[in-house]
Amino acid sequence: PAYRVQHNNSRGAYKGGVRFHPEVNLEEVRALATMMSFKTAAVGLPLGGGKGGVSVNPKELNRDELEEVSRKFVRYLHPHIGPHQDVPAPDVNTDPLIIDWMVDEYSLLTGDTTRASFTGKSLDNGGSLGRNAATGRGGVIALAELLKSEGLSGKPVTIAVQGFGNVGAFFSEVAAGDYPHWKIVAASDSRATIYNPEGLNVLLASEYKAAGGGFSEYESDGVERLSGEKLLGMDVDVLVCAALGDAITADNMHDVRAKYIVELANGPVSEEAYRFLSKAGTIILPGIIANAGGVIVSYFEWQQNIQGEQWTEQEVNDKLAEYLQSAMDRLLETARAEQVDLNLAAYILALKELTENK
């Protein structure tokens, strides 16, 4: 079973990932497509919202079978997608190799040579520099704007990062490089939390994780190993949720001590936890903007393909910063004007864009 839901294209081509997972179903894909419409609108992209998926466990497939599934998905779908109609991208369990197969199949079927039919491609096949780090980097940019609005620009800030995978690691590396007064004091993976009140060496931790290590065996000067669930209760200024959805629920919401939460995963704070924490004064930076760096750089990749260009990584990063700083300005202004929290302000902002700027 395979799906593609096209939710809204009033602002531009449908945009959204394709996931390979045994639990993929129409209701999930429809909900995610709707969320993509809100996300692209909230950050001001001239794109709509879509989502796709195949109900399959890629871990049970060999390389040839994985390629066959990828190409067959495009064979069935190709009349309904294209550079100016619907531009899919990677999502759960899909990567540049799978997208490269899909682009090749689309090109064979249609004769398209722009490679703008999909984004998230390998660099050799029309992908964009800066794409791998984009979601993590975007979270840093959005958090910096939030802290500036709170009068904390240039002030020492302590941060705990839940989920030190691709997004969490890039967030930490960019934060450490661009904001030396920010201190990443804790990070967790699925097995353990590592903690150093003086600040972690995030580059060392990233290299360790990239080599296949787990934090339950991690050793470094000044680092204490704790259980994975300890991270959410850390006494820090900022909690970055970069792991899975529903990381903070009714079961652990009372443990959270951070003043600010950054949603880098999709839906890491449950509805009940969101209401409780908001009432308690916790400021939640919503994922609809905080984790939009990936789709923004996907848009840049599409632009480069259409124009036959290759931007430098610095150009991509500068343009990403412009988009997210502008989105954060609009978000904060909407929250002030409507006297609502940032999550509700993000949806107000998105709905205005969707209904007023057709």
CSV table of C-alpha atoms in Angstrom, one decimal:
chain,number,residue,atom,x,y,z
A,1,PRO,CA,0.0,0.0,0.0
A,2,ALA,CA,1.3,3.4,-0.9
A,3,TYR,CA,-0.1,6.9,-0.5
A,4,ARG,CA,0.3,10.5,-1.6
A,5,VAL,CA,-1.9,13.2,-0.1
A,6,GLN,CA,-2.0,16.7,-1.7
A,7,HIS,CA,-3.5,19.1,0.9
A,8,ASN,CA,-3.2,22.6,-0.3
A,9,ASN,CA,-1.5,24.3,-3.3
A,10,SER,CA,-2.9,27.9,-3.0
A,11,ARG,CA,0.7,29.2,-2.4
A,12,GLY,CA,2.6,26.9,-4.8
A,13,ALA,CA,3.5,23.3,-5.6
A,14,TYR,CA,2.6,20.7,-3.0
A,15,LYS,CA,5.7,19.9,-0.8
A,16,GLY,CA,6.4,17.1,1.7
A,17,GLY,CA,8.3,14.0,2.3
A,18,VAL,CA,7.8,10.3,1.5
A,19,ARG,CA,8.2,7.8,4.4
A,20,PHE,CA,8.8,4.1,4.3
A,21,HIS,CA,7.4,2.5,7.4
A,22,PRO,CA,5.1,-0.5,8.1
A,23,GLU,CA,2.6,1.7,10.0
A,24,VAL,CA,2.1,4.2,7.2
A,25,ASN,CA,-1.6,4.7,6.6
A,26,LEU,CA,-3.9,7.2,4.9
A,27,GLU,CA,-4.9,9.0,8.1
A,28,GLU,CA,-1.3,9.6,9.1
A,29,VAL,CA,-0.3,10.8,5.7
A,30,ARG,CA,-3.3,13.1,5.5
A,31,ALA,CA,-2.5,14.7,8.8
A,32,LEU,CA,1.1,15.2,7.9
A,33,ALA,CA,0.2,16.7,4.6
A,34,THR,CA,-2.0,19.2,6.4
A,35,MET,CA,0.8,20.0,8.8
A,36,MET,CA,3.1,20.7,5.8
A,37,SER,CA,0.6,23.3,4.4
A,38,PHE,CA,0.8,25.1,7.8
A,39,LYS,CA,4.6,24.9,8.0
A,40,THR,CA,5.3,26.2,4.5
A,41,ALA,CA,2.8,29.0,5.0
A,42,ALA,CA,4.1,30.0,8.5
A,43,VAL,CA,7.7,30.5,7.3
A,44,GLY,CA,6.6,32.3,4.1
A,45,LEU,CA,7.5,29.7,1.5
A,46,PRO,CA,5.7,29.8,-1.9
A,47,LEU,CA,4.8,26.2,-1.5
A,48,GLY,CA,1.8,24.1,-0.4
A,49,GLY,CA,1.6,20.9,1.6
A,50,GLY,CA,1.7,17.3,0.7
A,51,LYS,CA,2.9,14.0,2.1
A,52,GLY,CA,3.5,10.4,1.0
A,53,GLY,CA,4.4,7.0,2.2
A,54,VAL,CA,4.7,3.3,1.5
A,55,SER,CA,3.5,0.8,4.1
A,56,VAL,CA,6.7,-1.3,4.1
A,57,ASN,CA,9.6,-2.1,6.5
A,58,PRO,CA,12.8,-1.1,4.5
A,59,LYS,CA,14.9,-3.1,7.0
A,60,GLU,CA,13.3,-6.3,5.6
A,61,LEU,CA,14.3,-5.4,2.0
A,62,ASN,CA,17.6,-5.9,0.2
A,63,ARG,CA,19.0,-3.1,-1.9
A,64,ASP,CA,17.4,-4.3,-5.2
A,65,GLU,CA,14.0,-4.6,-3.5
A,66,LEU,CA,14.3,-1.2,-2.0
A,67,GLU,CA,15.1,0.3,-5.4
A,68,GLU,CA,12.2,-1.6,-6.9
A,69,VAL,CA,9.8,-0.1,-4.3
A,70,SER,CA,11.2,3.4,-4.9
A,71,ARG,CA,10.9,3.3,-8.6
A,72,LYS,CA,7.4,1.6,-8.6
A,73,PHE,CA,6.2,4.4,-6.3
A,74,VAL,CA,7.1,6.9,-9.0
A,75,ARG,CA,5.7,4.9,-11.8
A,76,TYR,CA,2.3,5.0,-10.2
A,77,LEU,CA,2.6,8.6,-9.0
A,78,HIS,CA,4.4,10.4,-11.8
A,79,PRO,CA,1.3,11.9,-13.6
A,80,HIS,CA,0.4,13.7,-10.3
A,81,ILE,CA,3.8,15.1,-9.4
A,82,GLY,CA,6.5,17.3,-11.0
A,83,PRO,CA,8.7,20.4,-10.5
A,84,HIS,CA,5.7,22.8,-10.6
A,85,GLN,CA,3.0,20.4,-9.3
A,86,ASP,CA,4.2,18.3,-6.4
A,87,VAL,CA,7.8,18.0,-5.2
A,88,PRO,CA,8.4,15.1,-2.7
A,89,ALA,CA,11.4,14.8,-0.4
A,90,PRO,CA,12.9,12.3,2.1
A,91,ASP,CA,11.2,11.5,5.4
A,92,VAL,CA,11.3,8.6,7.8
A,93,ASN,CA,13.5,5.8,6.4
A,94,THR,CA,14.1,7.5,3.1
A,95,ASP,CA,17.4,9.1,2.2
A,96,PRO,CA,19.3,10.7,-0.8
A,97,LEU,CA,19.9,7.3,-2.4
A,98,ILE,CA,16.2,6.5,-2.5
A,99,ILE,CA,15.4,10.0,-3.7
A,100,ASP,CA,18.0,9.7,-6.5
A,101,TRP,CA,16.3,6.5,-7.7
A,102,MET,CA,13.0,8.3,-7.7
A,103,VAL,CA,14.3,11.3,-9.6
A,104,ASP,CA,15.9,9.0,-12.2
A,105,GLU,CA,12.6,7.1,-12.6
A,106,TYR,CA,10.7,10.3,-13.0
A,107,SER,CA,13.2,11.6,-15.6
A,108,LEU,CA,13.0,8.3,-17.6
A,109,LEU,CA,9.2,8.5,-17.6
A,110,THR,CA,8.8,12.2,-18.4
A,111,GLY,CA,12.0,13.4,-20.0
A,112,ASP,CA,12.4,16.0,-17.3
A,113,THR,CA,16.1,17.0,-17.0
A,114,THR,CA,15.9,19.7,-14.3
A,115,ARG,CA,16.0,17.1,-11.4
A,116,ALA,CA,13.6,19.5,-9.6
A,117,SER,CA,11.0,16.8,-9.3
A,118,PHE,CA,12.2,15.8,-5.9
A,119,THR,CA,14.4,17.5,-3.2
A,120,GLY,CA,16.8,15.9,-0.7
A,121,LYS,CA,19.0,14.4,-3.5
A,122,SER,CA,22.6,13.6,-3.2
A,123,LEU,CA,25.0,16.4,-3.9
A,124,ASP,CA,26.2,14.7,-7.1
A,125,ASN,CA,22.6,14.5,-8.4
A,126,GLY,CA,21.5,18.1,-7.8
A,127,GLY,CA,21.2,18.2,-4.0
A,128,SER,CA,22.0,21.4,-2.1
A,129,LEU,CA,24.9,22.2,0.2
A,130,GLY,CA,23.7,22.9,3.7
A,131,ARG,CA,20.8,20.5,3.5
A,132,ASN,CA,22.0,17.9,6.1
A,133,ALA,CA,22.4,20.5,8.8
A,134,ALA,CA,19.4,22.6,7.8
A,135,THR,CA,16.9,21.5,10.4
A,136,GLY,CA,19.4,21.7,13.3
A,137,ARG,CA,20.7,25.0,12.1
A,138,GLY,CA,17.2,26.4,11.7
A,139,GLY,CA,16.5,25.5,15.3
A,140,VAL,CA,19.5,27.5,16.4
A,141,ILE,CA,18.4,30.5,14.4
A,142,ALA,CA,14.8,30.4,15.7
A,143,LEU,CA,16.0,30.0,19.3
A,144,ALA,CA,18.4,32.9,19.0
A,145,GLU,CA,15.5,35.1,17.8
A,146,LEU,CA,13.3,34.0,20.7
A,147,LEU,CA,16.0,34.6,23.3
A,148,LYS,CA,16.7,38.1,21.8
A,149,SER,CA,13.0,38.9,22.2
A,150,GLU,CA,13.3,37.8,25.8
A,151,GLY,CA,16.2,40.1,26.5
A,152,LEU,CA,18.7,37.3,26.7
A,153,SER,CA,20.8,38.0,23.7
A,154,GLY,CA,24.5,37.6,24.6
A,155,LYS,CA,23.6,36.2,28.0
A,156,PRO,CA,24.8,32.8,29.3
A,157,VAL,CA,22.2,30.1,28.5
A,158,THR,CA,22.3,26.4,29.5
A,159,ILE,CA,20.8,23.8,27.1
A,160,ALA,CA,19.9,20.1,27.2
A,161,VAL,CA,19.4,18.3,23.9
A,162,GLN,CA,17.0,15.3,23.9
A,163,GLY,CA,17.9,13.1,20.9
A,164,PHE,CA,21.4,13.4,19.7
A,165,GLY,CA,20.8,12.1,16.2
A,166,ASN,CA,21.2,14.0,13.0
A,167,VAL,CA,19.1,17.0,14.0
A,168,GLY,CA,20.2,17.2,17.6
A,169,ALA,CA,23.9,16.8,16.8
A,170,PHE,CA,23.8,19.5,14.1
A,171,PHE,CA,21.8,21.8,16.4
A,172,SER,CA,24.5,21.4,19.1
A,173,GLU,CA,27.4,21.9,16.7
A,174,VAL,CA,26.0,25.0,15.2
A,175,ALA,CA,25.0,26.4,18.6
A,176,ALA,CA,28.5,25.8,20.0
A,177,GLY,CA,30.1,27.4,17.0
A,178,ASP,CA,27.9,30.5,16.6
A,179,TYR,CA,26.9,31.2,20.2
A,180,PRO,CA,29.9,30.4,22.6
A,181,HIS,CA,27.9,31.8,25.5
A,182,TRP,CA,25.4,29.0,25.1
A,183,LYS,CA,26.4,25.9,27.0
A,184,ILE,CA,25.2,22.4,25.9
A,185,VAL,CA,25.4,20.7,29.3
A,186,ALA,CA,23.4,17.5,28.6
A,187,ALA,CA,22.5,15.3,25.6
A,188,SER,CA,20.7,12.0,25.3
A,189,ASP,CA,20.2,9.2,22.9
A,190,SER,CA,17.9,6.2,23.3
A,191,ARG,CA,20.1,4.6,25.9
A,192,ALA,CA,21.5,7.3,28.2
A,193,THR,CA,22.1,10.9,29.0
A,194,ILE,CA,25.6,12.5,29.2
A,195,TYR,CA,26.0,15.5,31.5
A,196,ASN,CA,28.7,18.0,32.2
A,197,PRO,CA,27.8,21.2,34.1
A,198,GLU,CA,30.8,22.9,32.5
A,199,GLY,CA,29.5,22.1,29.0
A,200,LEU,CA,29.9,19.1,26.7
A,201,ASN,CA,32.4,18.9,23.9
A,202,VAL,CA,29.7,18.5,21.3
A,203,LEU,CA,32.1,17.9,18.4
A,204,LEU,CA,33.6,14.9,20.3
A,205,ALA,CA,30.2,13.6,21.1
A,206,SER,CA,29.1,14.0,17.5
A,207,GLU,CA,32.1,12.1,16.2
A,208,TYR,CA,31.5,9.3,18.8
A,209,LYS,CA,27.8,9.0,17.7
A,210,ALA,CA,28.7,9.1,14.0
A,211,ALA,CA,31.1,6.2,14.6
A,212,GLY,CA,28.2,4.1,16.0
A,213,GLY,CA,28.8,4.7,19.7
A,214,GLY,CA,26.0,4.9,22.3
A,215,PHE,CA,26.0,7.3,25.2
A,216,SER,CA,25.7,4.4,27.7
A,217,GLU,CA,29.4,3.7,27.0
A,218,TYR,CA,30.5,7.3,26.4
A,219,GLU,CA,33.5,8.5,28.4
A,220,SER,CA,35.1,12.0,28.5
A,221,ASP,CA,36.6,14.3,31.2
A,222,GLY,CA,34.0,15.8,33.5
A,223,VAL,CA,31.1,13.8,31.9
A,224,GLU,CA,28.6,11.9,34.0
A,225,ARG,CA,26.4,9.2,32.5
A,226,LEU,CA,22.8,9.2,33.6
A,227,SER,CA,19.6,7.3,32.5
A,228,GLY,CA,18.0,8.6,29.3
A,229,GLU,CA,14.8,9.9,31.1
A,230,LYS,CA,16.9,12.1,33.4
A,231,LEU,CA,17.4,14.7,30.7
A,232,LEU,CA,13.9,16.0,30.6
A,233,GLY,CA,14.1,17.0,34.3
A,234,MET,CA,17.4,18.8,34.0
A,235,ASP,CA,17.7,22.3,35.6
A,236,VAL,CA,18.5,24.1,32.4
A,237,ASP,CA,17.3,27.2,30.6
A,238,VAL,CA,16.4,25.5,27.3
A,239,LEU,CA,15.2,22.0,26.6
A,240,VAL,CA,15.6,21.0,22.9
A,241,CYS,CA,13.4,18.0,21.9
A,242,ALA,CA,15.0,16.5,18.8
A,243,ALA,CA,14.0,12.8,19.3
A,244,LEU,CA,10.5,11.4,18.8
A,245,GLY,CA,6.9,12.7,19.0
A,246,ASP,CA,5.2,12.7,22.4
A,247,ALA,CA,8.5,12.9,24.3
A,248,ILE,CA,6.8,15.1,26.9
A,249,THR,CA,3.4,13.7,28.1
A,250,ALA,CA,1.2,13.7,31.2
A,251,ASP,CA,3.6,11.1,32.6
A,252,ASN,CA,6.6,13.3,32.8
A,253,MET,CA,5.5,16.9,32.2
A,254,HIS,CA,5.8,17.7,36.0
A,255,ASP,CA,9.6,16.9,35.7
A,256,VAL,CA,10.3,19.6,33.2
A,257,ARG,CA,12.2,22.5,34.7
A,258,ALA,CA,13.4,24.4,31.6
A,259,LYS,CA,11.9,27.8,30.9
A,260,TYR,CA,12.0,27.3,27.1
A,261,ILE,CA,11.3,24.2,25.0
A,262,VAL,CA,12.4,24.0,21.3
A,263,GLU,CA,10.4,21.5,19.2
A,264,LEU,CA,12.8,20.1,16.7
A,265,ALA,CA,11.0,16.7,16.5
A,266,ASN,CA,7.5,16.5,15.1
A,267,GLY,CA,5.0,16.9,18.0
A,268,PRO,CA,7.3,16.2,20.9
A,269,VAL,CA,4.9,17.8,23.4
A,270,SER,CA,1.6,16.1,23.8
A,271,GLU,CA,-1.6,18.3,24.0
A,272,GLU,CA,-2.1,17.7,27.7
A,273,ALA,CA,1.6,18.5,28.4
A,274,TYR,CA,1.4,21.6,26.2
A,275,ARG,CA,-1.5,23.0,28.2
A,276,PHE,CA,0.1,22.2,31.5
A,277,LEU,CA,3.5,23.7,30.7
A,278,SER,CA,2.0,26.8,29.0
A,279,LYS,CA,-0.1,27.5,32.0
A,280,ALA,CA,3.0,27.0,34.2
A,281,GLY,CA,4.9,29.7,32.2
A,282,THR,CA,7.1,27.5,30.0
A,283,ILE,CA,7.6,29.1,26.5
A,284,ILE,CA,7.4,26.4,23.8
A,285,LEU,CA,8.9,27.3,20.4
A,286,PRO,CA,6.6,25.4,18.0
A,287,GLY,CA,8.0,22.9,15.5
A,288,ILE,CA,5.9,24.5,12.7
A,289,ILE,CA,8.7,27.1,12.6
A,290,ALA,CA,11.5,25.7,14.8
A,291,ASN,CA,12.0,22.6,12.6
A,292,ALA,CA,11.2,24.2,9.3
A,293,GLY,CA,14.9,24.6,8.3
A,294,GLY,CA,14.7,21.3,6.3
A,295,VAL,CA,11.8,22.4,4.1
A,296,ILE,CA,13.3,25.9,3.6
A,297,VAL,CA,16.6,24.5,2.2
A,298,SER,CA,14.5,22.0,0.2
A,299,TYR,CA,13.0,25.0,-1.5
A,300,PHE,CA,16.4,26.4,-2.1
A,301,GLU,CA,17.5,23.1,-3.7
A,302,TRP,CA,14.4,23.3,-6.0
A,303,GLN,CA,15.3,26.9,-6.9
A,304,GLN,CA,18.9,25.9,-7.8
A,305,ASN,CA,17.7,23.0,-9.9
A,306,ILE,CA,15.2,25.2,-11.8
A,307,GLN,CA,17.8,27.9,-12.4
A,308,GLY,CA,20.6,25.4,-13.2
A,309,GLU,CA,22.7,26.9,-10.3
A,310,GLN,CA,24.8,25.5,-7.4
A,311,TRP,CA,24.9,27.9,-4.4
A,312,THR,CA,27.7,27.9,-1.8
A,313,GLU,CA,27.0,26.6,1.7
A,314,GLN,CA,27.4,30.1,3.0
A,315,GLU,CA,24.8,31.4,0.6
A,316,VAL,CA,22.4,28.7,1.6
A,317,ASN,CA,22.9,29.3,5.3
A,318,ASP,CA,22.5,33.1,4.9
A,319,LYS,CA,19.3,32.7,3.0
A,320,LEU,CA,18.0,30.2,5.6
A,321,ALA,CA,18.8,32.8,8.4
A,322,GLU,CA,16.8,35.5,6.5
A,323,TYR,CA,13.8,33.2,6.1
A,324,LEU,CA,13.7,32.1,9.7
A,325,GLN,CA,14.5,35.5,11.2
A,326,SER,CA,11.6,37.0,9.2
A,327,ALA,CA,9.3,34.1,10.3
A,328,MET,CA,10.2,34.6,13.9
A,329,ASP,CA,9.6,38.3,13.7
A,330,ARG,CA,6.1,37.6,12.3
A,331,LEU,CA,5.5,34.9,14.9
A,332,LEU,CA,6.4,37.1,17.9
A,333,GLU,CA,4.4,40.1,16.5
A,334,THR,CA,1.4,37.8,16.0
A,335,ALA,CA,1.7,36.5,19.6
A,336,ARG,CA,1.9,40.0,21.0
A,337,ALA,CA,-1.0,41.4,18.8
A,338,GLU,CA,-3.3,38.5,19.5
A,339,GLN,CA,-2.1,37.9,23.1
A,340,VAL,CA,-1.7,34.2,22.6
A,341,ASP,CA,1.2,31.7,23.1
A,342,LEU,CA,3.7,31.0,20.3
A,343,ASN,CA,2.1,27.7,19.2
A,344,LEU,CA,-1.3,29.3,18.6
A,345,ALA,CA,0.3,32.3,17.1
A,346,ALA,CA,2.1,30.0,14.5
A,347,TYR,CA,-1.2,28.6,13.4
A,348,ILE,CA,-2.9,32.0,13.2
A,349,LEU,CA,0.1,33.2,11.1
A,350,ALA,CA,-0.2,30.1,8.8
A,351,LEU,CA,-3.9,30.3,8.4
A,352,LYS,CA,-3.7,34.0,7.5
A,353,GLU,CA,-1.1,33.2,4.8
A,354,LEU,CA,-3.2,30.4,3.5
A,355,THR,CA,-6.5,32.3,3.3
A,356,GLU,CA,-5.3,35.9,2.4
A,357,ASN,CA,-2.4,35.3,0.0
A,358,LYS,CA,-3.8,33.0,-2.6
